C-alpha cells in the first residue's frame, strides 16, 4: 500500500507544515536564486523549470524517498525488461521497443521483439513512400490525394495530435484526415470533401472490434462502392492497422495490406507502432523515424538518469504531490504553441485512462486519490477564457506551461509576444498581487481593492522545447508516458489496463437494440425515460 510507506506519512506531515507559506517568500528571500538554479532539469533538448512549485528542498528529498520506497526504479526496470507489468492482462508494456534500435534487445515476456518491430517499420516505410510518391494508386490508376484514418481513442488521438503538430504549410504528400466519432456527421463531413477514386482509408484498431471504428469503416466501404469504386478495386482503397488478423480478413482487407502490432502495445501508447502509419504518410517516414528517435532518447534518460535529474521521475512525483498531498483535483496543460493544440486531449487519455483507478495492484482500495482531471488548451487562447479562474478562483490548479524556444512560425514579432505571455502567466500565478500593491498602483477606491488582489502561490511547471520538430516532440511524448507510469507506481496501480471503459460499452448494446425497436428492457427510471423519449422522437412509440 503506497499510503502506508514511511515517506508517505512523512510527506503528509510535511504538507501540513507548508500550509500558510507563500512561494514568493522563497523567491524574495536570500535563497531565491539558488531555488531557481536548483529546481531545473534538462534532458533530450527539453528544459524543465519546476521552481514555481510548492516544494522546498526537504519536500523534494521526501518525494525522492517516496520514489525509492515505492520501487519506481525496480518497476521501471521490470517494464523495460518486458515483464508482465500489466498484471490484470498478464502483458508486458513495451512501447519503448517500438522506437528502439536493433541493438537495444527488447524482449516481451522473454521473447525478442526487435525483428518483428523492424519488419513492420519497414512495411510502414515502403507503404508511406509508395503513397507519397504516387506509386500506390487508387482503382483507376490515379494517385492517392487523401488518406482517412478511421480509429478512436489511442488509434486516433496520438497520430491525430502528432500530424497536427508536425504539419507545415505547403507540405508534399497526401492530405491526412481523422474520423473517430460514431456520430455520422464526423465521417459524412470528411467524405463530403473527398473523391473516392483518390482516397485511401486506414482502418486503425488494435482489436478491430471497436463499435465506432467498425461502424465508420463499414459506412466508408459503402460510400466507396456508391461512388463507383469496384468491389475488386476496394483493395486499393483500404488498409488496416491492427493486432487482429482474422477480423481484418473478415472485413475484407487483404492481410498483405495489414500493418500489425502486438498485445504488449497499449492503445494510448501505440502511436509509435503501425498506428503511426498516418504520421509516416503525412510527415514522411524520415520524420516519423526522428520522432521515434526523440522518444528513444527519452527512454534512455528515464532508464539511466539519477532520480534528481530524471524528468519523468520529477514530474510524476510533483503530480502525486499535488493530487495526493495538496488535494488538487485537476492539472491544466497549456501549450503556448498552436500546433500542440491537440496535446491536452492526448494527455487526457494517456493519464486518465492509465491512472483513473481506485484499486491498487493487490486489489486494495487506493485511499489517496489518483489521476486528476487533465485539461487545457493552447495559450494565449486560454488566458482569454478560463485563466481568470486559475488566478482568482478557489481551486488549486497546477499548470504545465509548454513552449518552444525557436519559433514555429516565421511571422515577425509573434514569438516574443507568445513567450512573454507564457512566462508572465507563470509569474503572475506565483507572485499574485497584494492589496498594498494594488493601492501602490494608484487604486483609490477601497471597495475595488479586494477584487484586484491576486492571491498568488499558484504552482506551475514550465517545459521548454528547443524547437517543435519530430525529435523534440518524440521526447516530450515519451516523457509524458513515463511520467504517467511513475504516477502509477507511486499510487501502486496498474497503469496499463482500462477495465473502466467496459461497463458503458456493455450497456450500450441492449439500449441500441431498444432504440432500433426491440422490446424495452429493465433500466433505472431515468434511463428508461430517456430511451422512451428517443423512441418517440423517431416515431417508434405513440407520444
Ligand atoms: O475503449 C477504450 C479503448 O479500448 C482504448 O483503450 C483504445 O485506445 C480505444 O478504445 C480504441 O481501441 P481499438 O484500437 O481496439 O479500436
Coordinates of C-alpha atoms and ligand atoms in Angstrom, one line a residue:
X1 CA 0.0 0.0 0.0
X2 CA 1.6 3.3 -1.1
X3 CA -0.1 5.2 1.7
X4 CA 1.5 3.1 4.4
X5 CA 5.0 3.8 3.2
X6 CA 7.0 5.8 5.8
X7 CA 7.7 8.6 3.2
X8 CA 4.0 8.9 2.5
X9 CA 3.4 9.5 6.2
X10 CA 6.3 12.0 6.4
X11 CA 5.0 13.8 3.3
X12 CA 1.6 14.1 4.9
X13 CA 3.0 15.8 7.9
X14 CA 5.4 17.9 5.8
X15 CA 2.5 19.1 3.6
X16 CA 0.8 20.5 6.8
X17 CA 4.0 22.4 7.7
X18 CA 4.0 24.2 4.4
X19 CA 0.4 25.4 4.7
X20 CA 0.4 29.2 5.1
X21 CA 3.8 29.6 3.3
X22 CA 3.7 31.7 0.1
X23 CA 6.1 30.7 -2.6
X24 CA 7.1 34.3 -3.1
X25 CA 8.7 34.3 0.3
X26 CA 11.1 31.7 -1.1
X27 CA 11.9 33.7 -4.1
X28 CA 12.2 37.1 -2.3
X29 CA 14.4 35.6 0.4
X30 CA 18.2 35.1 0.1
X31 CA 17.7 31.6 -1.5
X32 CA 15.6 32.8 -4.4
X33 CA 18.4 32.5 -7.0
X34 CA 19.6 29.1 -5.5
X35 CA 16.0 27.9 -5.8
X36 CA 15.8 28.8 -9.4
X37 CA 19.2 27.1 -10.1
X38 CA 18.3 24.0 -8.1
X39 CA 14.8 23.3 -9.4
X40 CA 15.7 22.9 -13.1
X41 CA 16.4 19.8 -15.1
X42 CA 17.4 19.2 -18.7
X43 CA 17.3 16.2 -21.0
X44 CA 16.9 15.4 -24.7
X45 CA 16.6 19.1 -25.7
X46 CA 13.9 19.8 -23.1
X47 CA 14.3 22.1 -20.1
X48 CA 12.0 21.8 -17.1
X49 CA 11.8 24.7 -14.8
X50 CA 10.0 23.5 -11.7
X51 CA 11.0 26.2 -9.3
X52 CA 7.4 27.7 -9.2
X53 CA 6.1 24.7 -7.2
X54 CA 5.0 24.5 -3.6
X55 CA 8.1 22.5 -2.7
X56 CA 11.2 23.0 -0.7
X57 CA 14.5 21.1 -0.7
X58 CA 13.0 19.0 2.1
X59 CA 9.8 18.3 0.1
X60 CA 11.9 17.0 -2.8
X61 CA 14.1 14.9 -0.6
X62 CA 10.9 13.3 0.9
X63 CA 9.5 12.8 -2.6
X64 CA 12.6 11.0 -3.7
X65 CA 12.4 8.8 -0.6
X66 CA 8.8 8.0 -1.7
X67 CA 10.0 7.1 -5.2
X68 CA 12.6 4.8 -3.6
X69 CA 10.2 3.2 -1.2
X70 CA 7.5 2.7 -3.8
X71 CA 10.1 1.0 -6.0
X72 CA 10.0 3.3 -9.0
X73 CA 13.4 2.1 -10.3
X74 CA 12.5 -1.5 -9.8
X75 CA 9.1 -1.2 -11.5
X76 CA 10.7 0.8 -14.3
X77 CA 13.4 -1.8 -14.8
X78 CA 10.7 -4.5 -14.9
X79 CA 8.8 -2.6 -17.6
X80 CA 11.9 -2.1 -19.7
X81 CA 12.7 -5.9 -19.2
X82 CA 9.3 -6.7 -20.8
X83 CA 7.9 -8.3 -17.6
X84 CA 4.1 -8.6 -17.2
X85 CA 3.7 -5.2 -15.6
X86 CA 0.2 -5.1 -17.0
X87 CA -0.8 -7.5 -14.2
X88 CA -4.5 -7.9 -14.9
X89 CA -4.0 -8.9 -18.5
X90 CA -0.6 -10.6 -17.9
X91 CA 1.1 -8.5 -20.6
X92 CA 4.2 -6.5 -21.0
X93 CA 4.0 -2.8 -21.7
X94 CA 6.8 -2.4 -24.1
X95 CA 6.1 0.7 -26.2
X96 CA 9.8 1.6 -25.8
X97 CA 10.6 -1.4 -28.1
X98 CA 8.7 0.4 -30.9
X99 CA 11.3 3.2 -31.1
X100 CA 14.3 1.1 -30.2
X101 CA 17.4 0.4 -32.2
X102 CA 18.1 -3.3 -33.0
X103 CA 21.0 -3.4 -30.5
X104 CA 18.6 -2.4 -27.7
X105 CA 17.5 -6.0 -27.5
X106 CA 14.0 -5.7 -26.0
X107 CA 12.0 -8.8 -25.0
X108 CA 8.3 -9.1 -24.2
X109 CA 7.7 -11.8 -21.6
X110 CA 11.1 -13.2 -22.6
X111 CA 10.5 -13.2 -26.4
X112 CA 12.8 -10.9 -28.5
X113 CA 10.7 -8.4 -30.4
X114 CA 13.3 -6.4 -32.4
X115 CA 13.0 -8.3 -35.6
X116 CA 9.2 -8.1 -35.8
X117 CA 9.3 -4.4 -34.9
X118 CA 11.9 -3.7 -37.6
X119 CA 9.9 -5.6 -40.2
X120 CA 6.7 -3.7 -39.6
X121 CA 8.6 -0.4 -39.6
X122 CA 10.0 -1.3 -43.0
X123 CA 6.5 -2.1 -44.2
X124 CA 5.3 1.3 -42.9
X125 CA 8.2 3.0 -44.7
X126 CA 7.5 1.2 -48.0
X127 CA 3.8 2.0 -47.9
X128 CA 4.2 5.6 -46.9
X129 CA 6.8 6.2 -49.6
X130 CA 4.6 4.5 -52.2
X131 CA 1.6 6.7 -51.2
X132 CA 3.6 9.9 -51.1
X133 CA 5.4 9.1 -54.3
X134 CA 2.3 8.2 -56.2
X135 CA 3.3 4.6 -56.8
X136 CA 0.3 3.3 -54.8
X137 CA -2.7 4.3 -56.8
X138 CA -6.5 4.0 -56.5
X139 CA -8.5 1.6 -58.5
X140 CA -8.5 3.7 -61.7
X141 CA -4.7 4.4 -61.6
X142 CA -4.8 7.9 -60.1
X143 CA -2.5 8.8 -57.2
X144 CA -4.0 9.0 -53.7
X145 CA -4.5 12.6 -52.6
X146 CA -6.4 12.0 -49.3
X147 CA -6.0 9.5 -46.5
X148 CA -8.6 9.0 -43.9
X149 CA -7.6 7.4 -40.6
X150 CA -10.6 5.7 -39.0
X151 CA -9.9 4.9 -35.4
X152 CA -10.8 6.1 -31.9
X153 CA -9.0 6.6 -28.6
X154 CA -5.4 5.5 -28.8
X155 CA -6.0 4.6 -32.5
X156 CA -6.8 8.3 -33.2
X157 CA -5.6 10.8 -30.6
X158 CA -1.9 10.1 -30.8
X159 CA -1.5 10.1 -34.6
X160 CA -4.0 13.0 -35.0
X161 CA -2.1 15.1 -32.5
X162 CA 1.3 14.4 -34.0
X163 CA 0.1 15.1 -37.5
X164 CA -1.3 18.4 -36.4
X165 CA 1.9 19.2 -34.5
X166 CA 4.2 18.5 -37.4
X167 CA 2.0 19.8 -40.3
X168 CA 3.6 22.7 -42.1
X169 CA 2.1 24.8 -44.8
X170 CA 2.7 23.7 -48.4
X171 CA 4.0 20.2 -47.5
X172 CA 4.1 17.5 -50.1
X173 CA 2.2 14.2 -49.8
X174 CA -1.5 13.3 -49.4
X175 CA -3.7 15.2 -47.0
X176 CA -4.5 13.1 -43.9
X177 CA -7.9 13.3 -42.2
X178 CA -9.1 11.7 -39.0
X179 CA -12.5 10.3 -38.3
X180 CA -13.3 8.9 -34.8
X181 CA -16.8 9.5 -33.6
X182 CA -19.7 7.2 -34.4
X183 CA -21.8 10.3 -34.8
X184 CA -22.2 10.1 -38.5
X185 CA -21.5 13.8 -39.0
X186 CA -17.9 13.1 -38.4
X187 CA -17.5 10.7 -41.3
X188 CA -20.0 12.4 -43.5
X189 CA -18.3 15.8 -43.3
X190 CA -15.0 14.3 -44.1
X191 CA -16.1 12.2 -47.0
X192 CA -18.1 15.1 -48.5
X193 CA -14.9 16.8 -49.3
X194 CA -13.2 13.8 -50.9
X195 CA -13.0 12.0 -54.3
X196 CA -13.3 8.2 -53.7
X197 CA -11.0 7.4 -56.6
X198 CA -8.1 9.2 -54.9
X199 CA -8.9 8.4 -51.3
X200 CA -7.5 5.7 -49.1
X201 CA -8.8 4.6 -45.7
X202 CA -6.7 3.3 -42.9
X203 CA -8.9 1.3 -40.6
X204 CA -6.9 1.6 -37.4
X205 CA -8.0 -0.5 -34.4
X206 CA -6.0 -2.7 -32.1
X207 CA -8.9 -5.0 -31.5
X208 CA -10.7 -4.5 -34.8
X209 CA -14.0 -4.8 -32.8
X210 CA -14.5 -1.3 -31.6
X211 CA -18.0 -0.2 -32.3
X212 CA -17.3 3.3 -33.6
X213 CA -14.4 2.3 -35.8
X214 CA -16.2 -0.7 -37.3
X215 CA -19.4 1.3 -37.9
X216 CA -17.4 4.0 -39.7
X217 CA -15.3 1.5 -41.6
X218 CA -18.5 -0.2 -43.0
X219 CA -20.1 3.0 -43.9
X220 CA -16.9 4.2 -45.6
X221 CA -16.8 1.0 -47.6
X222 CA -20.4 1.5 -48.8
X223 CA -19.5 5.1 -49.7
X224 CA -16.7 3.9 -52.0
X225 CA -19.0 1.4 -53.7
X226 CA -21.6 4.1 -54.2
X227 CA -19.0 6.4 -55.6
X228 CA -18.2 3.9 -58.3
X229 CA -15.2 2.1 -56.9
X230 CA -15.5 -1.6 -57.9
X231 CA -15.6 -4.4 -55.4
X232 CA -12.3 -5.6 -56.6
X233 CA -10.9 -2.1 -56.6
X234 CA -11.6 -1.6 -52.9
X235 CA -8.4 -3.4 -52.1
X236 CA -6.6 -0.2 -53.4
X237 CA -8.6 2.0 -51.0
X238 CA -8.5 0.1 -47.7
X239 CA -5.6 -0.9 -45.4
X240 CA -5.7 -2.0 -41.8
X241 CA -3.6 -1.4 -38.7
X242 CA -4.5 -4.0 -36.1
X243 CA -3.4 -6.9 -33.9
X244 CA -6.4 -8.9 -35.1
X245 CA -5.6 -10.6 -38.4
X246 CA -8.8 -12.7 -38.5
X247 CA -11.1 -9.7 -38.1
X248 CA -9.2 -7.7 -40.7
X249 CA -9.6 -10.6 -43.2
X250 CA -13.3 -11.0 -42.3
X251 CA -13.8 -7.3 -43.0
X252 CA -12.4 -7.9 -46.4
X253 CA -9.0 -6.3 -46.2
X254 CA -6.2 -8.4 -47.7
X255 CA -3.8 -9.4 -44.8
X256 CA -1.0 -8.3 -47.1
X257 CA -2.3 -4.8 -46.6
X258 CA -2.5 -5.1 -42.8
X259 CA 0.1 -3.4 -40.6
X260 CA 0.3 -5.5 -37.5
X261 CA 1.3 -4.6 -33.9
X262 CA 1.2 -6.6 -30.7
X263 CA -0.7 -7.1 -27.5
X264 CA 2.2 -5.6 -25.5
X265 CA 1.4 -2.2 -27.0
X266 CA -1.4 -0.4 -25.1
X267 CA -3.7 1.7 -27.3
X268 CA -2.7 5.0 -25.7
X269 CA 1.0 4.1 -26.1
X270 CA 0.7 3.0 -29.7
X271 CA 1.4 6.0 -31.9
X272 CA 5.0 4.7 -32.3
X273 CA 3.7 1.4 -33.8
X274 CA 2.0 0.9 -37.2
X275 CA -0.8 3.1 -35.6
X276 CA 1.6 5.9 -36.6
X277 CA 1.1 4.9 -40.3
X278 CA -0.9 8.1 -40.8
X279 CA 2.1 10.1 -39.4
X280 CA 4.5 8.5 -41.8
X281 CA 2.2 9.3 -44.7
X282 CA 1.6 12.9 -43.6
X283 CA 5.1 13.8 -42.5
X284 CA 7.2 11.3 -44.4
X285 CA 8.9 8.3 -43.0
X286 CA 12.2 10.1 -42.2
X287 CA 10.4 12.5 -39.9
X288 CA 8.5 9.6 -38.3
X289 CA 11.8 7.9 -37.6
X290 CA 13.1 11.2 -36.0
X291 CA 10.0 11.2 -33.7
X292 CA 10.9 7.6 -32.7
X293 CA 14.5 8.7 -32.1
X294 CA 13.4 11.5 -29.8
X295 CA 11.3 9.1 -27.8
X296 CA 14.1 6.6 -27.6
X297 CA 16.5 9.3 -26.3
X298 CA 13.9 10.0 -23.5
X299 CA 13.6 6.3 -22.8
X300 CA 17.3 6.1 -22.2
X301 CA 17.2 9.2 -20.0
X302 CA 14.4 7.7 -17.9
X303 CA 16.1 4.3 -17.7
X304 CA 19.5 5.8 -16.7
X305 CA 19.4 9.2 -15.2
X306 CA 19.5 9.5 -11.4
X307 CA 16.1 10.5 -9.9
X308 CA 17.3 14.0 -9.0
X309 CA 17.8 14.7 -12.8
X310 CA 15.2 12.4 -14.2
X311 CA 12.4 14.4 -15.8
X312 CA 9.7 11.7 -15.8
X313 CA 10.5 11.0 -12.1
X314 CA 10.5 14.6 -11.1
X315 CA 7.2 15.3 -12.9
X316 CA 5.5 12.1 -11.7
X317 CA 6.4 13.0 -8.1
X318 CA 5.1 16.5 -8.4
X319 CA 1.9 15.2 -9.9
X320 CA 1.4 12.9 -6.9
X321 CA 2.4 15.7 -4.5
X322 CA -0.4 17.9 -5.8
X323 CA -3.0 15.2 -6.1
X324 CA -2.5 13.2 -3.0
X325 CA -1.0 15.6 -0.5
X326 CA -2.3 19.0 -1.5
X327 CA -5.7 17.9 -2.9
X328 CA -5.5 19.3 -6.4
X329 CA -8.3 17.7 -8.4
X330 CA -7.0 18.8 -11.8
X331 CA -4.0 19.9 -13.8
X332 CA -4.1 22.3 -16.6
X333 CA -1.9 21.8 -19.7
X334 CA -1.2 25.0 -21.5
X335 CA 0.9 24.6 -24.7
X336 CA 2.0 28.1 -25.9
X337 CA 2.4 26.6 -29.3
X338 CA -0.6 26.3 -31.6
X339 CA 0.5 23.2 -33.4
X340 CA 0.3 21.4 -30.0
X341 CA -3.4 22.2 -29.7
X342 CA -4.4 18.5 -29.5
X343 CA -1.8 17.7 -26.8
X344 CA -4.2 18.2 -23.9
X345 CA -6.7 15.7 -25.4
X346 CA -4.0 13.2 -26.0
X347 CA -2.7 13.6 -22.4
X348 CA -6.2 13.2 -21.1
X349 CA -6.4 9.7 -22.5
X350 CA -2.8 8.9 -21.5
X351 CA -3.1 9.9 -17.9
X352 CA -6.8 9.5 -17.1
X353 CA -7.2 6.1 -18.8
X354 CA -3.9 4.9 -17.4
X355 CA -4.3 6.1 -13.8
X356 CA -8.0 6.9 -13.3
X357 CA -8.3 4.0 -11.0
X358 CA -9.0 3.4 -7.3
X359 CA -7.7 -0.2 -6.9
X360 CA -4.1 -0.9 -6.1
X361 CA -2.1 -3.8 -7.6
X362 CA -3.0 -6.1 -4.7
X363 CA -6.7 -5.4 -5.1
X364 CA -6.9 -3.0 -2.1
X365 CA -8.6 0.4 -2.3
X366 CA -6.4 3.4 -3.0
X367 CA -7.3 6.0 -0.4
X368 CA -5.2 8.8 -1.7
X369 CA -6.9 9.9 -4.9
X370 CA -5.5 9.1 -8.3
X371 CA -5.4 10.7 -11.7
X372 CA -6.5 14.3 -11.6
X373 CA -8.6 15.7 -14.4
X374 CA -6.1 16.8 -17.2
X375 CA -7.4 19.6 -19.3
X376 CA -6.4 22.7 -21.2
X377 CA -6.0 24.5 -24.4
X378 CA -3.3 26.5 -26.1
X379 CA -2.0 29.7 -24.8
X380 CA -2.6 32.5 -25.3
X381 CA -6.2 31.5 -26.0
X382 CA -6.8 30.1 -22.5
X383 CA -5.8 33.4 -21.0
X384 CA -9.0 34.9 -22.5
X385 CA -11.2 32.1 -21.3
X386 CA -10.5 30.3 -18.1
X387 CA -7.3 31.8 -16.7
X388 CA -9.5 34.1 -14.6
X389 CA -10.4 31.0 -12.5
X390 CA -6.7 29.9 -12.2
X391 CA -5.7 33.3 -10.9
X392 CA -8.6 34.2 -8.6
X393 CA -10.7 31.1 -8.3
X394 CA -11.0 28.9 -5.3
X395 CA -9.3 25.7 -6.6
X396 CA -5.7 24.8 -6.7
X397 CA -4.9 24.0 -10.3
X398 CA -1.2 23.3 -11.1
X399 CA -0.3 24.3 -14.6
X400 CA 2.1 22.9 -17.1
X401 CA 3.3 25.6 -19.5
X402 CA 4.9 24.2 -22.6
X403 CA 6.7 26.4 -25.1
X404 CA 9.4 26.2 -27.8
X405 CA 12.5 28.5 -27.8
X406 CA 12.6 28.6 -31.6
X407 CA 9.5 30.0 -33.2
X408 CA 7.4 27.6 -35.3
X409 CA 6.1 30.4 -37.4
X410 CA 8.4 32.9 -39.1
X411 CA 5.9 35.8 -38.9
X412 CA 7.9 38.5 -37.3
X413 CA 7.1 39.6 -33.8
X414 CA 4.7 36.8 -32.8
X415 CA 7.0 34.5 -31.0
X416 CA 8.3 37.1 -28.5
X417 CA 4.7 38.0 -27.7
X418 CA 3.8 34.4 -27.2
X419 CA 6.7 33.6 -24.9
X420 CA 6.3 36.8 -23.0
X421 CA 2.7 35.9 -22.2
X422 CA 3.6 32.3 -21.3
X423 CA 6.3 33.5 -18.8
X424 CA 4.1 36.3 -17.5
X425 CA 1.3 33.9 -16.6
X426 CA 3.6 31.7 -14.6
X427 CA 5.0 34.8 -12.8
X428 CA 1.5 36.1 -12.1
X429 CA 0.3 32.8 -10.7
X430 CA 3.3 32.6 -8.5
X431 CA 3.5 36.2 -7.2
X432 CA -0.1 37.3 -7.2
X433 CA -0.7 40.9 -6.2
X434 CA -1.3 42.1 -2.7
X435 CA -3.8 44.8 -1.5
X436 CA -0.9 47.1 -0.8
X437 CA 0.5 46.6 -4.3
X438 CA -3.0 47.4 -5.7
X439 CA -3.1 50.7 -3.7
X440 CA 0.5 51.5 -4.7
X441 CA -0.6 51.2 -8.4
X442 CA -3.0 54.1 -7.7
X443 CA -6.3 52.5 -6.9
X444 CA -8.2 54.8 -4.6
X445 CA -11.5 53.0 -4.4
X446 CA -11.1 50.7 -1.4
X447 CA -14.2 48.8 -2.3
X448 CA -12.4 47.8 -5.5
X449 CA -9.2 46.7 -3.9
X450 CA -10.2 43.1 -2.9
X451 CA -11.4 42.4 -6.4
X452 CA -7.9 43.4 -7.8
X453 CA -6.0 41.2 -5.3
X454 CA -4.4 38.1 -6.7
X455 CA -3.6 35.5 -4.0
X456 CA -0.7 34.0 -6.0
X457 CA 1.1 31.0 -4.6
X458 CA -0.3 29.0 -7.6
X459 CA 2.1 26.4 -8.9
X460 CA 3.3 25.8 -12.4
X461 CA 6.0 23.9 -14.4
X462 CA 7.5 25.4 -17.5
X463 CA 8.7 23.0 -20.0
X464 CA 10.8 24.4 -22.9
X465 CA 11.5 22.5 -26.1
X466 CA 14.4 23.8 -28.2
X467 CA 12.0 23.6 -31.2
X468 CA 8.9 21.8 -32.3
X469 CA 10.5 19.2 -34.6
X470 CA 9.8 15.4 -34.6
X471 CA 12.8 14.7 -32.3
X472 CA 11.7 17.1 -29.6
X473 CA 8.1 16.1 -29.9
X474 CA 9.0 12.5 -29.6
X475 CA 11.0 13.2 -26.4
X476 CA 8.1 15.3 -25.0
X477 CA 5.6 12.5 -25.6
X478 CA 7.8 9.8 -24.2
X479 CA 8.4 12.0 -21.2
X480 CA 4.6 12.2 -20.7
X481 CA 4.3 8.4 -21.0
X482 CA 7.0 7.8 -18.4
X483 CA 5.6 10.5 -16.1
X484 CA 2.3 8.7 -16.2
X485 CA 4.0 5.4 -15.4
X486 CA 5.8 7.0 -12.4
X487 CA 2.4 8.3 -11.1
X488 CA 1.0 4.8 -11.4
X489 CA 3.9 3.3 -9.5
X490 CA 3.6 5.9 -6.7
X491 CA -0.2 5.1 -6.4
X492 CA 0.6 1.4 -6.7
X493 CA -1.8 0.9 -9.6
X494 CA -1.7 -0.9 -12.9
X495 CA -1.4 1.9 -15.5
X496 CA -1.8 -0.4 -18.5
X497 CA -5.3 -1.8 -18.3
X498 CA -8.7 0.1 -18.7
X499 CA -11.5 -2.0 -17.3
X500 CA -13.4 1.2 -16.6
X501 CA -14.4 1.5 -20.2
X502 CA -16.2 -1.8 -20.3
X503 CA -19.4 -1.3 -18.5
X504 CA -20.7 1.5 -20.6
X505 CA -19.9 -0.4 -23.8
X506 CA -21.8 -3.4 -22.5
X507 CA -24.9 -1.5 -21.5
X508 CA -24.9 0.4 -24.9
X509 CA -25.7 -2.8 -26.9
X510 CA -29.1 -3.6 -25.4
X511 CA -30.1 0.1 -25.4
X512 CA -29.1 0.3 -29.1
X513 CA -31.4 -2.7 -29.8
X514 CA -34.3 -0.9 -28.0
X515 CA -33.7 2.2 -29.9
X516 CA -33.9 0.1 -33.0
X517 CA -37.3 -1.3 -32.0
X518 CA -36.6 -4.3 -29.7
X519 CA -38.8 -4.6 -26.6
X520 CA -38.0 -2.5 -23.6
X521 CA -35.6 -4.0 -21.0
X522 CA -35.4 -3.1 -17.3
X523 CA -33.5 0.1 -16.6
X524 CA -33.4 2.7 -13.9
X525 CA -36.4 5.1 -14.3
X526 CA -34.2 7.9 -15.7
X527 CA -32.6 5.8 -18.4
X528 CA -35.9 4.2 -19.3
X529 CA -37.4 7.6 -19.8
X530 CA -34.6 8.8 -22.0
X531 CA -34.9 5.7 -24.2
X532 CA -38.7 6.3 -24.5
X533 CA -38.1 9.9 -25.4
X534 CA -35.6 8.9 -28.1
X535 CA -38.0 6.2 -29.5
X536 CA -40.9 8.8 -29.6
X537 CA -38.6 11.2 -31.4
X538 CA -38.1 8.5 -34.1
X539 CA -41.8 7.9 -34.2
X540 CA -41.4 4.4 -32.8
X541 CA -44.0 4.8 -29.9
X542 CA -47.1 6.9 -29.6
X543 CA -46.4 10.1 -27.8
Ligands
LIG1 O1 -12.5 1.8 -25.0 C1 -11.2 2.3 -24.8 C2 -10.2 1.8 -25.8 O2 -10.1 0.4 -25.6 C3 -8.9 2.5 -25.7 O3 -8.1 2.0 -24.7 C4 -8.4 2.3 -27.0 O4 -7.3 3.2 -27.3 C5 -9.6 2.6 -27.8 O5 -10.6 2.0 -27.1 C6 -9.6 2.0 -29.2 O6 -9.4 0.7 -29.3 P1 -9.1 -0.1 -30.6 O7 -7.8 0.4 -31.1 O8 -9.1 -1.6 -30.2 O9 -10.2 0.2 -31.6

